[in-house]
Short mmCIF file of C-alpha atoms and ligand atoms in Angstrom, two decimals:
data_model
loop_
_atom_site.label_atom_id
_atom_site.label_comp_id
_atom_site.label_asym_id
_atom_site.label_seq_id
_atom_site.Cartn_x
_atom_site.Cartn_y
_atom_site.Cartn_z
CA MET V 1242 0.06 0.29 0.05
CA GLU V 1243 2.59 2.29 1.00
CA SER V 1244 4.38 2.36 -2.91
CA MET V 1245 0.37 3.07 -4.02
CA ASN V 1246 1.48 6.61 -2.13
CA LYS V 1247 4.39 6.73 -3.79
CA SER V 1248 4.40 9.07 -7.33
CA GLY V 1249 6.63 11.65 -7.77
CA ILE V 1250 10.71 12.29 -6.93
CA HIS V 1251 12.28 14.90 -5.26
CA GLY V 1252 15.94 14.93 -6.53
CA ASP V 1253 16.45 11.85 -4.84
CA GLN V 1254 13.33 11.94 -2.72
CA GLU V 1255 10.45 9.85 -3.18
CA VAL V 1256 7.24 12.43 -2.19
CA THR V 1257 3.79 11.16 -1.12
CA MET V 1258 0.39 11.97 -2.98
CA ALA V 1259 0.04 13.94 -0.42
CA GLU V 1260 3.25 15.54 -0.66
CA LEU V 1261 2.87 16.41 -4.00
CA VAL V 1262 -0.92 17.77 -4.08
CA ARG V 1263 0.68 20.40 -1.05
CA ASP V 1264 3.50 21.47 -3.13
CA HIS V 1265 1.10 21.57 -5.92
CA GLY V 1266 -1.27 23.57 -3.33
CA HIS V 1267 1.43 25.92 -2.53
CA LEU V 1268 2.94 26.94 -6.47
CA TRP V 1269 -1.04 27.61 -6.99
CA ASN V 1270 -1.19 30.38 -4.60
CA ILE V 1271 1.65 32.11 -5.35
CA THR V 1272 0.97 31.91 -8.97
CA PHE V 1273 -2.38 33.36 -7.76
CA SER V 1274 -1.45 35.42 -5.89
CA TYR V 1275 -2.29 38.43 -8.16
CA VAL V 1276 -5.76 37.72 -7.35
CA ASN V 1277 -5.52 38.93 -3.69
CA SER V 1278 -4.24 42.24 -4.77
CA MET V 1279 -7.09 42.14 -7.75
CA ALA V 1280 -9.35 41.77 -5.11
CA LEU V 1281 -8.34 44.35 -3.22
CA LYS V 1282 -7.70 46.91 -5.98
CA CYS V 1283 -11.35 46.05 -7.03
CA ALA V 1284 -12.88 46.95 -3.48
CA VAL V 1285 -10.93 49.52 -3.28
CA GLU V 1286 -12.49 51.44 -6.62
CA LEU V 1287 -15.55 50.01 -6.19
CA GLY V 1288 -15.93 52.04 -2.35
CA ILE V 1289 -16.90 48.70 -0.61
CA ALA V 1290 -15.44 49.73 2.76
CA ASP V 1291 -16.97 53.42 2.58
CA VAL V 1292 -20.26 52.17 2.26
CA ILE V 1293 -19.73 49.40 5.03
CA HIS V 1294 -18.83 52.54 7.28
CA ARG V 1295 -21.17 55.46 6.48
CA HIS V 1296 -23.60 52.14 7.49
CA GLY V 1297 -22.23 52.07 10.80
CA GLN V 1298 -23.16 48.30 11.39
CA PRO V 1299 -22.98 44.99 9.41
CA LEU V 1300 -24.16 45.75 6.39
CA PRO V 1301 -27.09 42.81 4.35
CA LEU V 1302 -25.53 41.94 0.83
CA SER V 1303 -28.52 42.80 -0.65
CA VAL V 1304 -27.74 46.75 0.26
CA LEU V 1305 -24.42 46.80 -0.36
CA LEU V 1306 -24.99 45.62 -3.57
CA THR V 1307 -27.67 48.30 -4.24
CA LYS V 1308 -25.30 51.07 -2.92
CA LEU V 1309 -22.73 49.88 -5.22
CA SER V 1310 -24.77 49.27 -8.16
CA ILE V 1311 -23.86 45.79 -8.94
CA LEU V 1312 -25.10 44.53 -11.88
CA PRO V 1313 -27.97 41.58 -10.79
CA SER V 1314 -26.76 39.63 -12.87
CA ARG V 1315 -23.41 40.33 -10.69
CA THR V 1316 -24.65 39.12 -7.62
CA ASP V 1317 -23.20 35.98 -7.18
CA SER V 1318 -19.84 36.70 -8.43
CA PHE V 1319 -19.31 40.17 -5.93
CA ARG V 1320 -20.54 37.36 -2.82
CA ARG V 1321 -17.72 35.01 -4.75
CA ILE V 1322 -15.41 38.49 -4.54
CA MET V 1323 -16.38 39.48 -0.83
CA ARG V 1324 -15.63 35.85 0.46
CA LEU V 1325 -12.34 36.13 -1.00
CA LEU V 1326 -11.91 39.79 0.03
CA VAL V 1327 -12.77 38.36 4.01
CA HIS V 1328 -10.65 35.97 3.68
CA SER V 1329 -7.41 37.46 2.59
CA GLY V 1330 -8.42 39.64 6.57
CA LEU V 1331 -10.16 42.96 4.43
CA PHE V 1332 -13.82 42.51 5.70
CA ALA V 1333 -15.92 40.03 7.87
CA SER V 1334 -18.49 38.34 7.19
CA SER V 1335 -21.56 38.53 9.67
CA THR V 1336 -25.58 39.07 9.82
CA ALA V 1337 -28.49 41.88 10.13
CA GLY V 1338 -31.65 41.70 10.41
CA ASP V 1339 -34.31 39.61 11.82
CA GLU V 1340 -33.75 37.24 8.94
CA GLU V 1341 -29.69 36.43 9.92
CA GLU V 1342 -29.21 38.09 5.95
CA GLU V 1343 -25.84 37.83 5.14
CA ALA V 1344 -23.89 41.42 5.59
CA TYR V 1345 -20.63 42.72 6.22
CA ALA V 1346 -18.50 44.48 8.75
CA LEU V 1347 -15.61 46.45 8.49
CA THR V 1348 -11.75 45.46 10.24
CA PRO V 1349 -9.37 46.37 11.87
CA ILE V 1350 -7.70 46.58 8.75
CA SER V 1351 -9.97 47.94 6.44
CA ALA V 1352 -11.53 50.51 9.48
CA SER V 1353 -8.33 52.10 9.71
CA PHE V 1354 -7.00 52.21 6.11
CA LEU V 1355 -9.87 51.56 3.03
CA VAL V 1356 -12.17 54.06 4.20
CA THR V 1357 -10.93 57.29 2.87
CA SER V 1358 -12.59 59.65 5.34
CA LYS V 1359 -9.56 58.04 7.30
CA ALA V 1360 -6.46 60.21 8.46
CA ASP V 1361 -4.68 56.79 7.64
CA ASN V 1362 -6.48 55.68 4.37
CA MET V 1363 -4.03 53.98 1.56
CA SER V 1364 -6.49 53.61 -0.96
CA PRO V 1365 -4.62 56.28 -3.33
CA PHE V 1366 -1.46 53.69 -2.07
CA VAL V 1367 -3.35 50.63 -3.09
CA LEU V 1368 -3.61 51.82 -6.63
CA THR V 1369 -1.15 53.34 -7.32
CA ILE V 1370 0.69 50.24 -6.92
CA LEU V 1371 -1.69 48.18 -8.99
CA ASP V 1372 -1.41 51.21 -11.16
CA PRO V 1373 -0.95 49.52 -14.65
CA VAL V 1374 1.25 51.25 -15.36
CA ILE V 1375 3.28 50.15 -12.31
CA VAL V 1376 2.21 46.39 -12.60
CA ASN V 1377 3.34 45.97 -16.56
CA PRO V 1378 6.93 46.22 -16.34
CA GLY V 1379 6.88 43.73 -13.52
CA HIS V 1380 6.20 41.06 -16.97
CA CYS V 1381 9.33 42.11 -18.51
CA LEU V 1382 11.81 41.16 -15.29
CA SER V 1383 13.21 38.08 -16.68
CA ARG V 1384 14.10 39.80 -19.83
CA TRP V 1385 15.14 42.99 -18.45
CA PHE V 1386 17.83 40.80 -16.16
CA THR V 1387 18.72 39.62 -20.16
CA SER V 1388 18.85 42.10 -21.81
CA ALA V 1389 21.47 43.44 -22.96
CA ALA V 1390 20.76 47.07 -24.40
CA GLU V 1391 21.29 47.41 -20.01
CA PRO V 1392 18.30 49.09 -19.05
CA PRO V 1393 18.38 51.04 -15.55
CA THR V 1394 15.18 48.85 -14.72
CA ALA V 1395 12.33 46.67 -16.00
CA PHE V 1396 10.12 50.12 -16.56
CA ASP V 1397 12.84 52.22 -18.42
CA LEU V 1398 12.38 48.31 -20.58
CA PHE V 1399 8.42 48.48 -21.20
CA HIS V 1400 8.28 52.45 -20.91
CA GLY V 1401 11.84 53.84 -23.07
CA LYS V 1402 11.41 56.70 -19.88
CA SER V 1403 11.66 55.96 -16.18
CA VAL V 1404 9.26 56.38 -13.61
CA PHE V 1405 10.08 60.05 -12.52
CA GLU V 1406 10.71 60.30 -16.34
CA LEU V 1407 7.12 59.33 -16.68
CA THR V 1408 5.36 61.56 -14.04
CA GLY V 1409 7.13 64.46 -15.69
CA ASN V 1410 4.97 64.07 -18.78
CA ASN V 1411 1.74 62.13 -17.52
CA PRO V 1412 -0.71 64.42 -15.86
CA GLU V 1413 -2.99 61.97 -14.10
CA PHE V 1414 -0.46 59.61 -13.05
CA ASN V 1415 1.53 62.31 -11.85
CA VAL V 1416 -1.69 63.20 -9.31
CA ASN V 1417 -1.98 59.76 -8.75
CA PHE V 1418 1.16 58.76 -7.90
CA ASN V 1419 1.86 61.30 -5.49
CA LEU V 1420 -0.90 61.54 -3.68
CA GLY V 1421 -0.33 57.59 -3.25
CA MET V 1422 3.65 57.91 -1.75
CA ALA V 1423 1.86 60.66 0.67
CA ALA V 1424 -0.55 58.27 1.48
CA ASP V 1425 2.50 56.06 3.09
CA ALA V 1426 4.54 58.96 4.20
CA SER V 1427 1.29 60.55 5.92
CA PHE V 1428 1.30 57.13 8.69
CA MET V 1429 4.49 56.06 8.35
CA ALA V 1430 5.45 60.07 9.06
CA LYS V 1431 1.95 59.30 12.51
CA LEU V 1432 4.52 56.21 13.75
CA ILE V 1433 7.76 57.91 13.33
CA LEU V 1434 6.69 61.25 15.45
CA LYS V 1435 5.58 59.36 17.39
CA GLN V 1436 8.01 57.04 18.81
CA TYR V 1437 11.28 58.79 17.40
CA GLY V 1438 9.56 62.11 17.11
CA ASP V 1439 11.33 64.47 20.26
CA GLY V 1440 14.76 63.06 19.68
CA VAL V 1441 15.04 63.45 16.52
CA PHE V 1442 13.06 66.57 15.88
CA ARG V 1443 13.25 68.16 18.74
CA GLY V 1444 15.92 71.16 18.63
CA LEU V 1445 16.42 71.72 14.77
CA ARG V 1446 15.66 75.09 13.26
CA SER V 1447 15.30 73.94 9.76
CA LEU V 1448 14.69 70.80 7.63
CA VAL V 1449 14.24 69.15 4.17
CA ASP V 1450 12.12 66.64 2.89
CA VAL V 1451 14.72 65.92 -0.23
CA GLY V 1452 12.45 63.55 -2.67
CA GLY V 1453 9.16 64.91 -0.53
CA GLY V 1454 6.79 64.54 -2.91
CA ILE V 1455 3.66 66.64 -2.73
CA GLY V 1456 5.10 67.60 1.06
CA ALA V 1457 2.86 64.64 3.75
CA MET V 1458 5.93 64.13 6.03
CA ALA V 1459 6.75 67.28 5.73
CA THR V 1460 3.45 68.57 6.62
CA ALA V 1461 3.69 66.35 9.25
CA ILE V 1462 6.80 67.06 11.10
CA ALA V 1463 5.75 71.03 10.70
CA GLU V 1464 2.00 70.19 12.76
CA ALA V 1465 4.26 68.00 15.30
CA PHE V 1466 7.07 70.70 15.23
CA PRO V 1467 6.74 74.72 14.57
CA GLN V 1468 9.16 75.93 15.43
CA ILE V 1469 10.92 74.10 12.48
CA LYS V 1470 10.51 75.55 9.34
CA CYS V 1471 10.35 72.33 6.81
CA ALA V 1472 10.59 72.70 2.50
CA VAL V 1473 10.08 70.20 0.71
CA PHE V 1474 12.97 69.95 -1.85
CA ASP V 1475 11.60 66.98 -5.19
CA LEU V 1476 11.33 68.09 -9.27
CA PRO V 1477 9.74 70.94 -10.42
CA HIS V 1478 6.83 69.38 -11.74
CA VAL V 1479 5.64 67.31 -8.07
CA VAL V 1480 6.35 70.80 -5.81
CA SER V 1481 4.90 72.82 -7.66
CA SER V 1482 1.31 71.35 -6.54
CA LEU V 1483 2.69 72.74 -3.07
CA GLN V 1484 3.28 75.96 -4.24
CA GLY V 1485 1.59 78.88 -2.14
CA ASN V 1486 1.13 76.44 0.61
CA PRO V 1487 1.29 78.17 3.91
CA THR V 1488 3.28 74.75 6.10
CA VAL V 1489 5.85 73.51 3.99
CA ALA V 1490 8.11 75.71 1.62
CA ALA V 1491 8.60 74.21 -1.97
CA ILE V 1492 12.02 73.73 -3.48
CA ALA V 1493 12.01 72.36 -7.02
CA GLY V 1494 15.57 70.37 -8.32
CA ASN V 1495 17.09 67.42 -8.69
CA MET V 1496 18.83 65.91 -5.81
CA PHE V 1497 21.61 64.58 -7.87
CA GLU V 1498 23.63 68.42 -8.46
CA PHE V 1499 22.35 69.66 -4.79
CA VAL V 1500 20.00 69.43 -1.82
CA PRO V 1501 19.10 72.82 0.06
CA PRO V 1502 20.94 73.69 3.18
CA ALA V 1503 19.26 72.51 6.11
CA ASP V 1504 18.48 68.55 7.41
CA ALA V 1505 17.50 66.06 4.88
CA TRP V 1506 15.51 62.63 4.19
CA ILE V 1507 16.32 59.94 1.40
CA LEU V 1508 14.29 57.18 0.31
CA HIS V 1509 14.61 53.53 -0.50
CA ASP V 1510 14.76 54.23 -4.73
CA TRP V 1511 18.06 54.19 -5.55
CA ASN V 1512 20.77 52.28 -6.08
CA ASP V 1513 23.93 52.09 -3.52
CA GLU V 1514 26.01 54.81 -6.23
CA ASP V 1515 23.16 57.17 -6.24
CA CYS V 1516 22.38 56.91 -2.64
CA VAL V 1517 26.17 57.66 -2.43
CA ARG V 1518 25.72 60.68 -4.13
CA ILE V 1519 22.43 62.09 -2.15
CA LEU V 1520 23.96 61.75 0.88
CA ARG V 1521 26.75 63.76 -0.21
CA ASN V 1522 25.23 66.21 -1.06
CA CYS V 1523 22.59 66.51 1.91
CA LYS V 1524 26.15 65.97 4.12
CA LYS V 1525 27.54 69.24 1.90
CA ALA V 1526 24.27 71.02 2.96
CA ILE V 1527 24.06 70.43 6.48
CA PRO V 1528 25.92 72.07 9.50
CA PRO V 1529 28.52 70.36 11.09
CA LYS V 1530 27.11 67.69 14.22
CA GLU V 1531 27.54 69.87 17.04
CA GLU V 1532 25.46 72.66 15.63
CA GLY V 1533 22.85 70.09 15.75
CA GLY V 1534 22.84 69.33 12.16
CA LYS V 1535 22.45 65.64 11.13
CA VAL V 1536 20.70 63.90 8.64
CA ILE V 1537 18.18 61.74 8.81
CA ILE V 1538 17.10 58.30 6.89
CA ILE V 1539 13.28 57.07 7.41
CA GLU V 1540 13.90 53.30 5.66
CA MET V 1541 13.15 50.14 5.82
CA VAL V 1542 15.56 47.38 7.74
CA MET V 1543 15.58 44.13 5.99
CA LYS V 1544 16.13 41.62 8.90
CA LEU V 1545 15.50 38.04 7.64
CA GLU V 1546 15.42 36.43 10.96
CA ASN V 1547 12.39 36.51 13.29
CA GLU V 1548 13.93 37.69 16.72
CA GLU V 1549 12.34 34.96 18.61
CA ASP V 1550 12.66 31.77 16.68
CA GLY V 1551 15.12 32.76 14.05
CA SER V 1552 12.79 31.84 11.37
CA ILE V 1553 12.16 33.69 8.24
CA HIS V 1554 9.06 32.90 7.46
CA ASP V 1555 7.00 35.78 9.08
CA GLU V 1556 5.04 38.38 7.67
CA THR V 1557 7.89 40.61 8.15
CA THR V 1558 9.98 38.87 6.60
CA GLU V 1559 7.30 39.13 3.29
CA THR V 1560 6.01 42.32 3.54
CA GLN V 1561 10.48 43.51 3.14
CA LEU V 1562 10.91 41.05 0.05
CA LEU V 1563 8.33 41.62 -1.70
CA LEU V 1564 8.88 45.68 -1.30
CA ASP V 1565 12.43 44.54 -2.23
CA VAL V 1566 11.91 42.95 -5.22
CA HIS V 1567 9.30 45.71 -6.51
CA MET V 1568 11.41 48.44 -5.98
CA MET V 1569 14.10 47.14 -8.72
CA VAL V 1570 11.22 47.33 -11.14
CA PRO V 1571 10.18 51.18 -11.30
CA ALA V 1572 13.31 52.45 -10.05
CA PRO V 1573 17.38 50.92 -8.97
CA GLY V 1574 16.20 51.01 -5.82
CA LYS V 1575 16.47 48.25 -3.25
CA GLU V 1576 15.52 47.28 0.72
CA ARG V 1577 19.09 47.91 3.08
CA SER V 1578 19.89 46.18 5.95
CA GLU V 1579 21.07 47.80 8.59
CA ALA V 1580 24.54 47.14 8.12
CA GLU V 1581 23.92 48.32 4.59
CA TRP V 1582 22.73 51.85 5.72
CA LYS V 1583 25.83 52.12 8.17
CA ARG V 1584 28.27 51.74 5.52
CA HIS V 1585 26.49 54.07 2.62
CA THR V 1586 26.00 56.42 5.71
CA VAL V 1587 29.80 56.11 6.53
CA THR V 1588 30.87 56.13 3.22
CA SER V 1589 28.56 59.09 2.12
CA SER V 1590 30.47 60.69 4.98
CA PRO V 1591 34.02 62.97 4.21
CA HIS V 1592 35.32 61.41 7.34
CA SER V 1593 36.14 57.47 7.46
CA ASP V 1594 35.42 56.48 10.36
CA ALA V 1595 31.85 55.21 12.01
CA ALA V 1596 32.07 57.43 14.58
CA LYS V 1597 32.59 60.38 13.05
CA SER V 1598 29.59 59.87 10.82
CA ASP V 1599 26.70 62.07 11.83
CA SER V 1600 23.72 60.21 10.65
CA ILE V 1601 20.76 58.29 12.12
CA LEU V 1602 19.30 55.21 11.62
CA ALA V 1603 16.33 54.63 13.02
CA PRO V 1604 14.69 51.28 11.81
CA THR V 1605 11.11 51.08 10.75
CA GLY V 1606 10.70 47.71 9.53
CA LYS V 1607 8.60 46.22 11.90
CA LEU V 1608 6.84 49.29 11.53
CA ARG V 1609 5.98 48.63 8.23
CA SER V 1610 5.20 45.13 8.58
CA GLU V 1611 2.53 46.10 11.37
CA ALA V 1612 0.78 49.57 8.36
CA ARG V 1613 0.63 46.12 6.00
CA VAL V 1614 -3.11 46.44 4.65
CA ALA V 1615 -3.23 43.31 2.39
CA GLN V 1616 -2.21 39.88 2.85
CA LEU V 1617 -0.53 38.08 0.33
CA GLY V 1618 0.39 34.92 1.54
CA GLN V 1619 -1.17 31.45 1.84
CA GLN V 1620 -4.18 30.74 1.12
CA SER V 1621 -5.75 27.05 0.95
CA PHE V 1622 -7.15 25.71 -1.62
CA SER V 1623 -9.67 22.86 -2.09
CA PHE V 1624 -9.42 20.35 -4.44
CA ILE V 1625 -11.85 18.17 -6.31
CA VAL V 1626 -10.42 14.64 -6.51
CA VAL V 1627 -11.59 11.58 -7.94
CA PRO V 1628 -11.95 8.81 -6.13
CA PRO V 1629 -10.89 5.90 -7.11
CA LYS V 1630 -14.01 4.04 -7.13
CA LEU V 1631 -15.16 6.19 -9.85
CA SER V 1632 -11.93 5.14 -11.70
CA PHE V 1633 -13.62 2.20 -14.13
CA LEU V 1634 -14.54 4.80 -15.37
CA ALA V 1635 -11.05 5.85 -16.51
CA PRO V 1636 -10.98 4.23 -20.06
CA ARG V 1637 -14.56 7.05 -20.77
CA LEU V 1638 -13.48 9.77 -18.01
CA ILE V 1639 -13.69 13.65 -19.61
CA PRO V 1640 -11.89 15.75 -17.35
CA LEU V 1641 -14.59 18.71 -18.64
CA ASP V 1642 -13.79 22.34 -17.41
CA LEU V 1643 -16.55 24.57 -18.85
CA ARG V 1644 -13.91 27.20 -17.37
CA CYS V 1645 -12.30 28.13 -20.55
CA GLY V 1646 -15.18 27.40 -22.88
CA SER V 1647 -17.76 29.78 -24.19
CA ALA V 1648 -21.23 28.82 -23.45
CA GLU V 1649 -21.40 28.42 -27.74
CA ALA V 1650 -18.58 25.93 -27.82
CA SER V 1651 -19.91 23.79 -24.02
CA ARG V 1652 -23.24 23.41 -25.65
CA SER V 1653 -21.84 22.27 -28.90
CA PHE V 1654 -19.72 19.39 -27.11
CA PHE V 1655 -22.19 18.73 -25.14
CA ALA V 1656 -25.21 18.46 -28.17
CA ALA V 1657 -22.11 16.19 -29.72
CA ILE V 1658 -23.27 13.56 -26.64
CA SER V 1659 -26.12 13.91 -27.12
CA LEU V 1660 -27.12 15.71 -23.94
CA SER V 1661 -28.74 18.98 -25.45
CA LEU V 1662 -28.38 20.78 -22.46
CA PRO V 1663 -29.32 24.24 -21.85
CA LEU V 1664 -26.74 26.67 -21.04
CA PRO V 1665 -27.27 29.94 -20.88
CA ASP V 1666 -24.03 31.37 -19.89
CA CYS V 1667 -21.49 28.09 -18.99
CA GLY V 1668 -17.79 29.07 -18.86
CA SER V 1669 -17.41 32.97 -19.04
CA ALA V 1670 -14.12 33.38 -21.04
CA GLU V 1671 -13.86 33.40 -24.67
CA ALA V 1672 -11.27 30.67 -25.29
CA SER V 1673 -11.82 27.67 -27.45
CA ILE V 1674 -12.76 24.34 -26.36
CA THR V 1675 -12.14 23.12 -29.63
CA SER V 1676 -9.81 20.16 -28.63
CA LEU V 1677 -12.91 19.04 -26.54
CA ASP V 1678 -15.13 19.08 -29.62
CA ALA V 1679 -12.70 16.32 -31.31
CA ILE V 1680 -13.11 14.59 -28.65
CA SER V 1681 -16.76 14.76 -27.94
CA LEU V 1682 -16.59 12.84 -31.06
CA SER V 1683 -14.75 10.04 -30.03
CA LEU V 1684 -16.60 9.44 -26.55
CA PRO V 1685 -19.95 8.89 -27.02
CA LEU V 1686 -21.27 9.40 -23.13
CA ALA V 1687 -19.54 9.04 -21.00
CA VAL V 1688 -18.88 12.90 -18.08
CA SER V 1689 -17.50 12.10 -15.00
CA THR V 1690 -15.43 14.98 -14.03
CA LEU V 1691 -17.35 18.43 -13.91
CA ASN V 1692 -15.38 21.96 -13.15
CA LEU V 1693 -18.62 23.98 -12.18
CA PRO V 1694 -17.11 26.84 -11.19
CA CYS V 1695 -17.85 28.87 -13.73
CA GLY V 1696 -21.49 28.47 -14.63
CA SER V 1697 -24.41 30.11 -13.34
CA ALA V 1698 -26.37 28.62 -10.61
CA GLU V 1699 -28.74 27.81 -13.48
CA ALA V 1700 -26.72 26.64 -15.44
CA SER V 1701 -24.79 24.23 -13.28
CA ARG V 1702 -28.60 23.07 -12.32
CA SER V 1703 -29.82 22.57 -15.72
CA LEU V 1704 -26.29 20.79 -16.00
CA LEU V 1705 -26.99 18.12 -13.23
CA THR V 1706 -30.75 17.54 -13.72
CA ASN V 1707 -29.79 16.41 -17.48
CA LEU V 1708 -27.01 14.33 -15.90
CA ARG V 1709 -28.62 12.69 -13.82
CA GLY V 1710 -31.87 11.89 -16.18
CA GLU V 1711 -28.72 10.02 -19.19
CA ALA V 1712 -27.71 8.38 -16.22
CA SER V 1713 -30.50 7.10 -15.53
CA ARG V 1714 -31.01 6.32 -18.79
CA SER V 1715 -27.28 4.01 -18.30
CA PRO V 1716 -27.52 2.18 -15.38
CA SER V 1717 -23.37 1.64 -15.44
CA LEU V 1718 -23.65 5.52 -15.03
CA SER V 1719 -25.99 6.86 -12.39
CA THR V 1720 -24.35 5.95 -9.14
CA SER V 1721 -21.07 7.52 -9.98
CA CYS V 1722 -22.62 10.52 -11.90
CA HIS V 1723 -24.21 11.01 -8.17
CA GLU V 1724 -21.14 10.54 -5.98
CA ALA V 1725 -19.20 13.12 -8.84
CA PHE V 1726 -21.74 16.00 -8.39
CA VAL V 1727 -21.81 15.13 -4.16
CA LEU V 1728 -18.17 15.83 -4.24
CA ALA V 1729 -18.25 19.02 -6.87
CA ALA V 1730 -20.70 20.09 -3.95
CA ASP V 1731 -18.18 19.60 -1.18
CA PRO V 1732 -15.87 22.31 -1.34
CA SER V 1733 -13.42 20.47 2.08
CA LEU V 1734 -12.76 18.18 -0.72
C1 SAM A 296 8.91 57.17 -3.58
S1 SAM A 296 8.69 58.79 -3.83
C2 SAM A 296 8.30 59.44 -2.13
C3 SAM A 296 7.60 60.17 -2.34
C4 SAM A 296 7.98 61.29 -0.88
N1 SAM A 296 8.57 60.96 -0.09
C5 SAM A 296 6.21 61.70 -0.37
O1 SAM A 296 6.25 61.18 0.78
O2 SAM A 296 5.69 61.42 -0.43
C6 SAM A 296 10.07 59.11 -4.62
C7 SAM A 296 10.57 60.58 -4.31
O3 SAM A 296 11.41 61.74 -5.37
C8 SAM A 296 11.89 62.55 -6.60
N2 SAM A 296 12.37 62.79 -7.09
C9 SAM A 296 12.77 61.48 -7.81
N3 SAM A 296 14.45 62.00 -8.42
C10 SAM A 296 14.35 63.49 -8.04
C11 SAM A 296 15.81 64.09 -8.57
N4 SAM A 296 16.52 63.79 -9.23
N5 SAM A 296 15.31 65.35 -7.89
C12 SAM A 296 14.50 65.38 -6.20
N6 SAM A 296 13.47 64.26 -6.28
C13 SAM A 296 13.80 63.15 -6.78
C14 SAM A 296 10.30 61.98 -6.49
O4 SAM A 296 9.69 62.61 -7.60
C15 SAM A 296 9.37 61.53 -5.47
O5 SAM A 296 8.57 61.78 -5.44
#
């Protein structure tokens, strides 16, 4: 029996069927993890959190559908996307009213970060990071690794220009990008001011946020420490929106050429050489340490091991690894360990030893992990497995996956095997399944594994009814068809 379970070889090791199925599921989860991002994007675009928030208590599905103007024909799809969002921890499922109607509530994550009227609203950030302008270059990462032209980033390879050149000549994207960055910066400012505020900022007279976008961080600091004269230094098309701002001054320029005098910030968008160039310019612009000059670096600090148990698979690690790889797509950036940051701050100091470096390293990696909105980690999958009991059908088994067939293709397939079925909208995508027609013509009758996830409820029901009718006329199939339907309906399998 044991040998029956061994079904594959990993290196020199034999693996069991259970291990193979688990590993296959793991691969699927990674492959499909973008679906979590797209579901989140859909939730943000529809404004689901706002509608639930305004209701103030669990919102019945029927009301949610009306308020969001969801088409009646999309009710089932909407319920399914909500099910995924509940699974991701963005919403909670609940009931409402005497009839205990299916309802949805906010979770701490959506209540804090997806309600647009809240100070920590991260919706603009979600929409920026998931904008096709940013996501699409990810598709050419492998080409970027080997491209003879050596473009600086996958973004440059895809768009033919850098992300900041693109913000410069695409006003709509410029506005959205800056709002997205500002959403994240506002939240980080709040955490940093709370945790490091007094120690880092008290006593400063002036401060420049280098690459400070539309001033979210600088504004938060100016409001917390009104005695500090705060300015934002960024590209002209970015700081133009800050002209006349009473809280922070706007200075347009290129940080690789100069940095205005005061204290400064730096970002993770740059490679090591660029970081050193920017830090050197900051260094030139600040007074000596004794006179209160300092470079403040607010960055994630990569730490790939869990302090408690040394494991590397906690959520913080995943955040750091994802952000680090993300940073190589739109910009030549990276996340750095504490040792790497120390090396840069020393390299950029005119003095050669660390003791004389006047930089402060404020580790924010943990904070960032707390700020995480979407969990892109593992989701459990269920499988529909044809049990050995049905294996006698194998020669006539057609694994039928209607997800990819158009309604017409599905219908013609069934017509070909003498089951004329009304399939109103079975099959969602337009991909062709002509090969199924070919198979079906060579097989007189036998449909044993059915994958119904894409058919409407009505289509599935009529398909099952027709198959049951067909099965009752064919005694050898009746039990097995019935069992197959039960299996398909049981999500735990
Ligand atoms: C990742 S965003 C950070 C935004 C910002 N820290 C915030 O709080 O919103 C990088 C910023 O660097 C700016 N930037 C890029 N190249 C620059 C340059 N050569 N000189 C000055 N700023 C630059 C961009 O315009 C953008 O605002």
